[in-house]
Coordinates of C-alpha atoms in Angstrom, one line a residue:
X1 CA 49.5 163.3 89.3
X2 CA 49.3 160.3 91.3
X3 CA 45.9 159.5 92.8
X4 CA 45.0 157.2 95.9
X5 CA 42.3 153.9 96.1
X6 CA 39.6 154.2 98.3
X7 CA 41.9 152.2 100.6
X8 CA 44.6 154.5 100.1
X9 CA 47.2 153.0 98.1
X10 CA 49.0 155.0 95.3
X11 CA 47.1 154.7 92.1
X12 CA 49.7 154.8 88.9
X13 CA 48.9 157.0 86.2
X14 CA 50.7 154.6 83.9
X15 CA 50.9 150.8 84.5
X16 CA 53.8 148.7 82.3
X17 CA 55.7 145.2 82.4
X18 CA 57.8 146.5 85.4
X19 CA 54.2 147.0 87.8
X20 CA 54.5 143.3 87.6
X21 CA 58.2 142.3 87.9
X22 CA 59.1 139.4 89.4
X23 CA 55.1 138.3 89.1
X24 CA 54.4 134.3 88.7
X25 CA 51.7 134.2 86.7
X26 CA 51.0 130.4 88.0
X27 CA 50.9 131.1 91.0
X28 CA 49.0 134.4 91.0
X29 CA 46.6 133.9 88.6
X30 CA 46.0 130.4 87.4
X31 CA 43.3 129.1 84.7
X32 CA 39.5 130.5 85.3
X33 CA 38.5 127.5 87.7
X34 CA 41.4 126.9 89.2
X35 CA 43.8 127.7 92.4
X36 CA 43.7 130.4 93.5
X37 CA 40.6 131.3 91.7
X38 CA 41.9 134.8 91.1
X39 CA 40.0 134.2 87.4
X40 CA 37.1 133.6 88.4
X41 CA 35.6 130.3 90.6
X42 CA 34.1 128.7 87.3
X43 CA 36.0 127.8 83.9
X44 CA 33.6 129.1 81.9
X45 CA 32.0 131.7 84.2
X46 CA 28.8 134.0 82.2
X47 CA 30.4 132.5 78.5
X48 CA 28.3 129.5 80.1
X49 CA 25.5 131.1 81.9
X50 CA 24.8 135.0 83.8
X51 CA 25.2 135.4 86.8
X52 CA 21.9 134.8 89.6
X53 CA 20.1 138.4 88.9
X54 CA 18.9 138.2 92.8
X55 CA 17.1 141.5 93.5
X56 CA 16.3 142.6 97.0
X57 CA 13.0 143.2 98.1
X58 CA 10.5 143.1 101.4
X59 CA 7.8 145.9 103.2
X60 CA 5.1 145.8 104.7
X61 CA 2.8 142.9 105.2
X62 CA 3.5 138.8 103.7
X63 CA 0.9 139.8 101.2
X64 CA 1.9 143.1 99.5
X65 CA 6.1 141.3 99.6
X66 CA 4.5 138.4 98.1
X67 CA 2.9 140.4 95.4
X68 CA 6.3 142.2 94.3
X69 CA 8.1 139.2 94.7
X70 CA 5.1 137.7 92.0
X71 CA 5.9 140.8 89.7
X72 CA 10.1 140.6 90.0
X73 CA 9.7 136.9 88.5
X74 CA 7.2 138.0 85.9
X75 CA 9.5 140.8 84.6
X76 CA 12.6 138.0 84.1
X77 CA 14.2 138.0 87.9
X78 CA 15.9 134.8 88.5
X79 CA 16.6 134.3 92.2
X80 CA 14.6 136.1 95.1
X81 CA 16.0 137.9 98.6
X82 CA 14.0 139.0 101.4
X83 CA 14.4 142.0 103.0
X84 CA 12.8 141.9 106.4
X85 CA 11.8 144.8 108.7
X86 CA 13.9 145.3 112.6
X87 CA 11.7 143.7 114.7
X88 CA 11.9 140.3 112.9
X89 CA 15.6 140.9 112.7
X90 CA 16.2 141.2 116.3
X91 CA 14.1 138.2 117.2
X92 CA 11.1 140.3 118.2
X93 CA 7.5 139.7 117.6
X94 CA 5.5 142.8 115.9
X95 CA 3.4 143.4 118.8
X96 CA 6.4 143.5 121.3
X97 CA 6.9 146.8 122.9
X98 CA 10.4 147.1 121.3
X99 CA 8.9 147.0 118.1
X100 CA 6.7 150.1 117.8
X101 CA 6.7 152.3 114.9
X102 CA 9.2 150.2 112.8
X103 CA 6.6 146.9 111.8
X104 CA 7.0 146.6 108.1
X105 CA 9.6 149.5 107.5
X106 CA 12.6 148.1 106.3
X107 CA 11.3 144.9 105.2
X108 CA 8.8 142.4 105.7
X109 CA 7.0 141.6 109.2
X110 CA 7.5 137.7 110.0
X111 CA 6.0 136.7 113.2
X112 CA 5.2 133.1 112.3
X113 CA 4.9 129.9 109.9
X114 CA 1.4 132.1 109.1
X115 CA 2.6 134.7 107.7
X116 CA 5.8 132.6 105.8
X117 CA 3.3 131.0 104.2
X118 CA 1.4 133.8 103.1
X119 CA 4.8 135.5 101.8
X120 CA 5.4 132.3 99.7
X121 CA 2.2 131.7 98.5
X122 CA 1.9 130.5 94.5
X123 CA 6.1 130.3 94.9
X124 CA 7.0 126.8 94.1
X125 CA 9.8 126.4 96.4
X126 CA 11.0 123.9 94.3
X127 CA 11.6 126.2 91.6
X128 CA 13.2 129.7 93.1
X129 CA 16.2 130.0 94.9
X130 CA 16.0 132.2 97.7
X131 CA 18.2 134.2 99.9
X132 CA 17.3 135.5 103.0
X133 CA 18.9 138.6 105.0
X134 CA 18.9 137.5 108.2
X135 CA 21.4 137.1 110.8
X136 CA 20.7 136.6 114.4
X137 CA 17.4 134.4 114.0
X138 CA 18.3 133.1 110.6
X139 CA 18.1 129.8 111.8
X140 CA 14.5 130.5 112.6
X141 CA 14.0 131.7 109.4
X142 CA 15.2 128.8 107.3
X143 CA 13.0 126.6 109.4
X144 CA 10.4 128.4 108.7
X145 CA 11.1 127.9 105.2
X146 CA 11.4 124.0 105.5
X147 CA 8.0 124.4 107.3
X148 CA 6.4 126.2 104.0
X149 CA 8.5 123.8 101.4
X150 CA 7.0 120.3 103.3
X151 CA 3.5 122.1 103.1
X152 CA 4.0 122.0 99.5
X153 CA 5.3 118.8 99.1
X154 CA 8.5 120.0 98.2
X155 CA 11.4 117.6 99.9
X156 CA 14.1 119.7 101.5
X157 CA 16.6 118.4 99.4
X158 CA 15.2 120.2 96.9
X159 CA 15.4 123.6 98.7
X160 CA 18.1 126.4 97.2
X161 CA 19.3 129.4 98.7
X162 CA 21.2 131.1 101.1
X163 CA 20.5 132.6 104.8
X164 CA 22.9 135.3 105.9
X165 CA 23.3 133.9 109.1
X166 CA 26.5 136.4 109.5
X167 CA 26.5 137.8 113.2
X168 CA 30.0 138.8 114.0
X169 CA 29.2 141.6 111.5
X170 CA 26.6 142.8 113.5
X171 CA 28.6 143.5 116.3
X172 CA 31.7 145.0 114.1
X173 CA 29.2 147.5 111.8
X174 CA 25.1 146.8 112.0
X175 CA 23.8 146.3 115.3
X176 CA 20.9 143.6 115.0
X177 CA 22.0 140.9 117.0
X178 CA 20.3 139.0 119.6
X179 CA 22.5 136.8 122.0
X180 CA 26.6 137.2 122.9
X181 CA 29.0 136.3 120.1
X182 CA 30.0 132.7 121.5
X183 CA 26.4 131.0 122.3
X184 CA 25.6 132.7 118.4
X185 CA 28.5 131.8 117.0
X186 CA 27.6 127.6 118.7
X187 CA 24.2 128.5 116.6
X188 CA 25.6 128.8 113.4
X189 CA 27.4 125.6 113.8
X190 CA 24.5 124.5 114.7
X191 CA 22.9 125.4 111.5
X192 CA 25.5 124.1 109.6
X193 CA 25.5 120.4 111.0
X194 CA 21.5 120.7 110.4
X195 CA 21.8 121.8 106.4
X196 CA 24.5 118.7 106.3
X197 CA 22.0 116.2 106.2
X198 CA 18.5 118.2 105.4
X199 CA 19.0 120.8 103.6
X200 CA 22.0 120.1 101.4
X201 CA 21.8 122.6 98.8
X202 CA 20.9 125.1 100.9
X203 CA 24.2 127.9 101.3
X204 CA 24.2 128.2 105.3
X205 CA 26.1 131.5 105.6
X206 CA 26.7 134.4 103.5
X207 CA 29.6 135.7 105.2
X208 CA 29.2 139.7 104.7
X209 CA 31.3 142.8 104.1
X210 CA 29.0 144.6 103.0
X211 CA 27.1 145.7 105.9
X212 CA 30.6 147.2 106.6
X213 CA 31.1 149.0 103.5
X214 CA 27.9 150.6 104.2
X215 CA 29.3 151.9 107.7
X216 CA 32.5 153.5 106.0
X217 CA 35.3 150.3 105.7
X218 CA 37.1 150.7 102.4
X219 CA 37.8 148.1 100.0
X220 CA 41.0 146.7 101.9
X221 CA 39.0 146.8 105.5
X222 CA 36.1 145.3 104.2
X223 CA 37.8 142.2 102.4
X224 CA 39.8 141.8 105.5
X225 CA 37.4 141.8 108.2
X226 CA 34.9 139.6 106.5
X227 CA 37.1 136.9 105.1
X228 CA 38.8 136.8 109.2
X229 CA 35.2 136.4 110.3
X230 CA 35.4 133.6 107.9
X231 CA 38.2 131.7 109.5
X232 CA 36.1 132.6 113.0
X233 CA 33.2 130.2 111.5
X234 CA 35.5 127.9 109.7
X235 CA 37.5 127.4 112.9
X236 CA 34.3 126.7 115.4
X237 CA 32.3 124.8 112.9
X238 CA 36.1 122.6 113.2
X239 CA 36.0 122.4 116.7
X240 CA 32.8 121.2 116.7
X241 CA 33.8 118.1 115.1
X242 CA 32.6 118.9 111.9
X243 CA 35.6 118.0 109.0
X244 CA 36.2 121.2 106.9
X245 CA 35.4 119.6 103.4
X246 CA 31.8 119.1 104.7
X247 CA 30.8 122.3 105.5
X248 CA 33.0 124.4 103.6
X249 CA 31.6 124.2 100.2
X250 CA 28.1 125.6 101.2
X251 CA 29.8 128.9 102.4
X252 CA 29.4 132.2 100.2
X253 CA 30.4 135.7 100.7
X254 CA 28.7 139.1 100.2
X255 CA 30.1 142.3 99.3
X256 CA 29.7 145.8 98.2
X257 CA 30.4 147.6 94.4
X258 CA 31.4 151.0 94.6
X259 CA 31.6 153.5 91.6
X260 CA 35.6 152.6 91.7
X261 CA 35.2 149.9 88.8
X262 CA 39.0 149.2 89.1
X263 CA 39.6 148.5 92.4
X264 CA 36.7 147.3 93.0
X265 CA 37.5 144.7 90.6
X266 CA 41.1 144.2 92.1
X267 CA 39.3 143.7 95.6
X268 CA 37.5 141.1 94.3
X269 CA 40.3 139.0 92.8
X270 CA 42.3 139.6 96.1
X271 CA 39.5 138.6 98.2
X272 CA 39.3 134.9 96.0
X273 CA 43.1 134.6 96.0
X274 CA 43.3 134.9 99.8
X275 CA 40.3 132.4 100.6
X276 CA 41.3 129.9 98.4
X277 CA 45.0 129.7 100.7
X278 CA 43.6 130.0 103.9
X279 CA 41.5 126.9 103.4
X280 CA 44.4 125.1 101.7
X281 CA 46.8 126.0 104.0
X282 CA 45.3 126.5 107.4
X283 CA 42.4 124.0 107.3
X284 CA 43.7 121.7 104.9
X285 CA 41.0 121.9 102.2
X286 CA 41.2 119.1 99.7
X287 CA 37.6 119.5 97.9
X288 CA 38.5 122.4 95.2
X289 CA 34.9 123.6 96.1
X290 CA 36.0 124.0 99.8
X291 CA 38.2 126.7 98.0
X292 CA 36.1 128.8 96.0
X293 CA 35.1 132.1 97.5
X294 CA 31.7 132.3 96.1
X295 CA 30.1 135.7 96.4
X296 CA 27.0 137.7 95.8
X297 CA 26.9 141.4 95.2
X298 CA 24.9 144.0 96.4
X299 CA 25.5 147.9 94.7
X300 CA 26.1 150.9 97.0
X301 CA 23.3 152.0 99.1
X302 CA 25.7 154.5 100.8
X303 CA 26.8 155.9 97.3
X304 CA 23.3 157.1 96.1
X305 CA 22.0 160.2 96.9
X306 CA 18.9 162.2 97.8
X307 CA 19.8 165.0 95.6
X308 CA 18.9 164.3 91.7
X309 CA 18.1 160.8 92.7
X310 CA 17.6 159.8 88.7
X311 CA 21.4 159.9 88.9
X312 CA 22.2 157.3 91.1
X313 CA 20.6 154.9 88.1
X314 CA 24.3 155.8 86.7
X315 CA 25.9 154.7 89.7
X316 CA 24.4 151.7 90.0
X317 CA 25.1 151.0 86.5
X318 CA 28.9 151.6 87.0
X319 CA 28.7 149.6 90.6
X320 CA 27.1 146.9 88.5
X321 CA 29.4 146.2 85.9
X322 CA 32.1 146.5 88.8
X323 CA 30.7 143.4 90.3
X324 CA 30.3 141.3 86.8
X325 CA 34.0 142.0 85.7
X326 CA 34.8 140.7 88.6
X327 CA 33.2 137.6 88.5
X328 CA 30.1 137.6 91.0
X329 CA 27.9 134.7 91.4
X330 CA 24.8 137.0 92.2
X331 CA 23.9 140.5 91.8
X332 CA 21.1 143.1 93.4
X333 CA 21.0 146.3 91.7
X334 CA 20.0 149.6 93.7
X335 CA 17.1 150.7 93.2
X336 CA 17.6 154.3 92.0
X337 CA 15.2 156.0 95.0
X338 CA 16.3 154.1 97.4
X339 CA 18.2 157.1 99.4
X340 CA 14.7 158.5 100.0
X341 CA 12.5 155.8 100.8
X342 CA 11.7 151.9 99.4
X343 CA 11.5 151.8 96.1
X344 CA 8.6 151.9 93.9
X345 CA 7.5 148.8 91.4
X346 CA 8.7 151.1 88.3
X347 CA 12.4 151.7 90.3
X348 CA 12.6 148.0 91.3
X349 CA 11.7 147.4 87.4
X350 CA 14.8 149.3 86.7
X351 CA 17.1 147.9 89.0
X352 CA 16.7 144.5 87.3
X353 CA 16.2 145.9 83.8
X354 CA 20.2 147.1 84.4
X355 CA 21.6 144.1 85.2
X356 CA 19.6 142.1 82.1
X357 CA 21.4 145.4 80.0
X358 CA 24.7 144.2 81.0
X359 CA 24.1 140.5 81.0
X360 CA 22.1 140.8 77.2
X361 CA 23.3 143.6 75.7
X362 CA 27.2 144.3 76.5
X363 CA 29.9 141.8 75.5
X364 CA 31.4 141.7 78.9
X365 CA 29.6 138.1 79.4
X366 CA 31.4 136.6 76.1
X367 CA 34.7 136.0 77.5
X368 CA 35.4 134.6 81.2
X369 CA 38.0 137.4 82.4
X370 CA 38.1 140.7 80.5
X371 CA 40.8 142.1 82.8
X372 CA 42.9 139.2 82.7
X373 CA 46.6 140.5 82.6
X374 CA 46.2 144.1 82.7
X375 CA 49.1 145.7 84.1
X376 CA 46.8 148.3 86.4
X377 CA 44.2 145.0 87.9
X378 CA 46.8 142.6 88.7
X379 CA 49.1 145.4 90.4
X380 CA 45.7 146.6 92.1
X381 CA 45.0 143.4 92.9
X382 CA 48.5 142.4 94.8
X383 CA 48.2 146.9 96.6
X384 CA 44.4 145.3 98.0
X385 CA 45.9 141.6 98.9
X386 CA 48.8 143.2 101.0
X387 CA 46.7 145.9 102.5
X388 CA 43.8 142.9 103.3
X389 CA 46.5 140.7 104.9
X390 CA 47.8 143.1 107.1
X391 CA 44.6 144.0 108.8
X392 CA 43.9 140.6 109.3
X393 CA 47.4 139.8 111.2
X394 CA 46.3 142.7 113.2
X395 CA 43.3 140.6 113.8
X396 CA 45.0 137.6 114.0
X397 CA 47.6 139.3 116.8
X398 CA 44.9 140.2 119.1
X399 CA 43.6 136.2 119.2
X400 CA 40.4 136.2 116.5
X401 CA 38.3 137.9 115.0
X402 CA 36.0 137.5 118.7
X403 CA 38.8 138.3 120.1
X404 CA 39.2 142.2 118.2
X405 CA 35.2 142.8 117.9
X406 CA 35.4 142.8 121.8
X407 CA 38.5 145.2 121.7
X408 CA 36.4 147.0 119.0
X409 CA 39.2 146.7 116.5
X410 CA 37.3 146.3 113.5
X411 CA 34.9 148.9 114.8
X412 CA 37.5 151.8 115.3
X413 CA 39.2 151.1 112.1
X414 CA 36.2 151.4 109.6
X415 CA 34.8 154.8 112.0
X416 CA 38.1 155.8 111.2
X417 CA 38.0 155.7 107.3
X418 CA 34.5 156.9 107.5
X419 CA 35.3 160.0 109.2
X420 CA 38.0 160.6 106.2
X421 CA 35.4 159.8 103.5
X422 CA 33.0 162.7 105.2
X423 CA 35.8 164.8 105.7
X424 CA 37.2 164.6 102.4
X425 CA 33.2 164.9 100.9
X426 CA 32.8 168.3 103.0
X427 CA 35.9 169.6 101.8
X428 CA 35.4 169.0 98.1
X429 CA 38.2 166.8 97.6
X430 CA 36.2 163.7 97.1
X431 CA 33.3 164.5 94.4
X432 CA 29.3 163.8 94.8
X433 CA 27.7 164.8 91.7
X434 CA 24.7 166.8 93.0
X435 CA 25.7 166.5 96.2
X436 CA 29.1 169.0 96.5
X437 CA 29.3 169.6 92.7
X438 CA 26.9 170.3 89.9
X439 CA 24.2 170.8 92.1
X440 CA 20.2 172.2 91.5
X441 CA 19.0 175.5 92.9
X442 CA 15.7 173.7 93.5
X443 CA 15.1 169.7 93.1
X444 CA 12.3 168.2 91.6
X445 CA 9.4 166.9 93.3
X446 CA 9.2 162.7 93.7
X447 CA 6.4 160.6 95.4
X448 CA 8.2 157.7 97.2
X449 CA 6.9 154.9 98.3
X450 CA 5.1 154.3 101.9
X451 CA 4.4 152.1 104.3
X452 CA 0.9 152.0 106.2
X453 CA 1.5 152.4 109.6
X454 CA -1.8 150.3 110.1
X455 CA 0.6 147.4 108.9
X456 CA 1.5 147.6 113.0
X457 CA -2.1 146.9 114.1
X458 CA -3.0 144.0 111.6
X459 CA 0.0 142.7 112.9
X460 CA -0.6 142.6 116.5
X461 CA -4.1 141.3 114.9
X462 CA -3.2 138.3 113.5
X463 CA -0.6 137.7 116.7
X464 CA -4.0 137.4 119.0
X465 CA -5.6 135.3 117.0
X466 CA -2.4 132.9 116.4
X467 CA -2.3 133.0 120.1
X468 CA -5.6 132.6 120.5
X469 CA -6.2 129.3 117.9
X470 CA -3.0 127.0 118.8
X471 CA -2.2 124.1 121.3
X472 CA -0.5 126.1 124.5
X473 CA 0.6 123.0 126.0
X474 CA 2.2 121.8 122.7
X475 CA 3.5 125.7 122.2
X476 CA 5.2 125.7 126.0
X477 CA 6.3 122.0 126.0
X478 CA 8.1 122.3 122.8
X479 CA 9.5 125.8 123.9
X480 CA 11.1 124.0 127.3
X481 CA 12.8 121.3 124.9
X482 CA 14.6 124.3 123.0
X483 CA 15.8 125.7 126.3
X484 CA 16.9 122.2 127.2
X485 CA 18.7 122.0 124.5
X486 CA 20.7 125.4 124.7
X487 CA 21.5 124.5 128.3
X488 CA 23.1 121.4 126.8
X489 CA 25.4 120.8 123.6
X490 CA 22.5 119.4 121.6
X491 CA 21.5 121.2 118.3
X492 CA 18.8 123.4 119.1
X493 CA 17.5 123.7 115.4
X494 CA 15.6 120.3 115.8
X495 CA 13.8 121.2 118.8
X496 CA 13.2 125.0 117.7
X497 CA 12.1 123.2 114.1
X498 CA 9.6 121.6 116.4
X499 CA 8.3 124.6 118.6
X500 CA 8.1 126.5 114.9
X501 CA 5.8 123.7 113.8
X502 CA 3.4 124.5 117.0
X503 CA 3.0 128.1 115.9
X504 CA 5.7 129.6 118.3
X505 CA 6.3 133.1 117.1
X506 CA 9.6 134.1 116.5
X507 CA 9.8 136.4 119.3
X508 CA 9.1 133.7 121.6
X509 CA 11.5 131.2 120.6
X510 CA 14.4 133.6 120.5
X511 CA 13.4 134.9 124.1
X512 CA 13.5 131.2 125.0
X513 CA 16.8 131.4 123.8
X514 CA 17.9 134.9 125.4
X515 CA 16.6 133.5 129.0
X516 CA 19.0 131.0 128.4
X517 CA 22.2 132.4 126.4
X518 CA 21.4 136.1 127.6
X519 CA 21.9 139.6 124.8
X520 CA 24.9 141.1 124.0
X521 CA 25.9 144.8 125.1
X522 CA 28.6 146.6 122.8
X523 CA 31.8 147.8 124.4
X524 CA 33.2 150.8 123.0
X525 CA 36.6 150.8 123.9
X526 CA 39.4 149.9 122.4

């Protein structure tokens, strides 16, 4: 019986030489490290080294994220990301109005180079590479960064990582955006001008699909839609003057690993192919860096469940080796509780103690590409590419991928999917262990992790006294220039860099901004 992807192409119960007749295995696959890349981006991939085990974390205060950050290191993590909470997110200071009841929740609160400095306290800079989830203010965020780094005499050339810096998402499937798509999409041009010459190593977007695997897109839909907000960035850091080879090598991509370990791994091979001839053939590429769709990988969130939560360290076992057969760069394990609240040290401890299993203790990192010419992958692969491509003509045909999010294109089409997947959950037809099948009459008792709501206060706390100790005139003077600057075509990072450096929160220098760029309201028609 034939059985369909989670983008619903026809999965083969038998794949043989005819699956892939007529295939051109040059032009297809090529040598790991080569055009297209559908091998992997790196000749040697993990024979040579793992992959970046990069786990995700942030609550609370700078102090208690700086402490687990302390303990993920200690226990053999080998690249940090920070989680922050909503308010910071949306460019809102913790003792704003809009920011009551959710200081700390989701992440940690940053309101200012005070409390970056406390988060990275004892953290040579120099040392770590660090990825920041942040999209909207991420160019406050990396500033902020600099700010800490040149504190400890660490030179910004010096400085690794990655800011997310991926808005158009927000508008297609998350929601925390802060000023209308063009004047944030002339910001992350911005950003990337600004990492040209100081912060070269530094990865200035991480170009995201999985935010919209979370919201329901499947496999095909979430490839498509995030490498076409690609091209969007590609195309206006262009026509800003800047040449595509100078940029392009800094970009990166996340996505999502589901529990489907085979297309999964086709949707990653498709998603490479693709990239690598857009930029060759579009934009004219000629650094084979510029080609390379880099990635990092974050497992399900929206696959774990509630219900027998110690199962959903299974799942993220499975969604883990999903990602490293198909050839991440990076990789954060769920947490296994993370369906009920943020996880706990011993469930973060897990997390990470998966990924070292497979890196240390499988053999799937002692030869580059284990799937290589498999008669079900490379037919999965070439179902995901021609699914991908046809969304994104659809894109394409209605002028961008601008263009669709204010038709709400991408929008409808993943609601659309997700309303199968919860139909098809309901009915029975898709499977939940615990959830719709092999249930408990009664589940056991767990003590999640919580977050002091006093975190609020101590915030607003240490906002008073910031206010209270800093040069105003310095503060204001510096926060005029940034407005000056987003009147004009100037880039605003070296003036916001500057108001930063006086102690302006982060709420204030993205107001400065929304007086001047205005928000964004959703449409949802299409």
């Amino acid at each position: 019986m034939t059985r369909d992807s989670e983008s619903g192409r026809p999965i083969e119960p038998v794949y043989g030489p005819e699956a892939l007749a007529g295939w051109n295995a040059e032009e297809r696959l090529g040598e790991p490290g080569g055009y297209p890349f559908t091998r992997g981006v790196y000749p040697s991939m993990y024979t040579g080294r793992p992959w970046t085990m990069r786990q995700y974390a942030g609550f609370g205060t700078a102090a208690e994220s700086n402490a687990r950050y302390r303990r993920l290191i200690a226990h053999g993590t080998t690249g940090l990301s920070v989680a922050f909470d909503l308010p910071t997110q949306m460019g809102h200071d913790s003792d704003a109005p809009l920011a009551h009841g959710e200081v700390g929740k989701v992440g940690v609160a940053i309101d200012s180079v005070d409390d970056m400095r406390v988060l990275f306290d004892g953290i040579p800079l120099d040392q770590v590479s660090t990825s920041m989830t942040i999209n909207a203010p991420a160019a406050l965020l990396l500033l902020l960064y600099q700010l800490v780094a040149e504190e400890q005499g660490v030179a910004a050339d010096r400085l690794t990582g990655t800011i997310q810096n991926d808005v158009l998402k927000e508008y297609i499937a998350r929601g925390t955006y802060c000023f209308p798509p063009k004047p944030s999409l002339r910001l992350t041009a911005d950003v990337f001008q600004y990492c040209r010459t100081a912060i070269p190593r530094w990865n200035t977007i991480s170009i995201s699909g999985y935010h919209m695997a979370e919201a329901g897109a499947s496999p095909a839909q979430e490839i498509a839609f995030t490498l076409a907000d690609g091209i969007e960035y590609v195309r206006t850091a262009v026509a800003a003057g800047m040449d595509v080879d100078d940029f392009a090598p800094r970009l990166s991509f996340f996505f999502v690993a589901r529990t489907t370990i085979l297309e999964e791994v086709a949707k990653f091979r498709a998603a490479r192919r693709i990239w690598a001839r857009v930029m060759r053939g579009e934009f004219g590429a000629r650094n084979p860096r510029s080609l390379m769709l880099r990635f990092h990988t974050q497992t399900a969130g929206v696959q774990l469940t509630a219900q027998q939560p110690e199962v959903n360290l299974v799942r993220v076992a499975v969604q883990g080796l999903a990602a490293v057969l198909g050839g991440t760069q990076s990789l954060h394990t769920n947490s296994f509780d993370e369906a009920i609240a943020l996880p706990t040290d011993k469930s973060a401890r897990l997390a990470l103690r998966t990924q070292q299993v497979l890196a240390y203790e499988t053999d799937v990192t002692a030869t580059v590409d284990p799937f290589a010419g498999s008669y079900a992958i490379e037919a999965m692969t070439d179902d995901v590419e021609t699914a991908a491509l046809d969304l994104m003509g659809k894109v394409e045909d209605l002028g961008g991928a601008v263009a669709a999010i204010e038709h709400g294109f991408q929008k409808n089409e993943i609601e659309r999917n997700a309303y199968r997947i919860a139909q098809e959950t309901d009915s029975g037809d898709r499977v939940v262990v615990g959830v719709n099948r092999f249930r408990l009459d009664e589940e056991e008792p767990y003590e999640p992790l919580r977050v002091d709501p006093a975190i609020e206060t101590r915030q607003a706390e240490r906002l008073t006294s910031l206010r209270a100790h800093r040069d105003r005139a310095a503060v204001e003077s510096a926060l005029s220039a940034l407005k000056k600057a987003a009147e004009g075509e100037d880039n605003v990072l070296h003036p916001m860099k500057s108001a930063l450096r006086a102690r302006a929160t982060v709420g204030e220098v993205c107001d400065a901004l929304r007086s001047v760029w205005g928000t964004y309201a959703p449409s949802d028609t299409f």
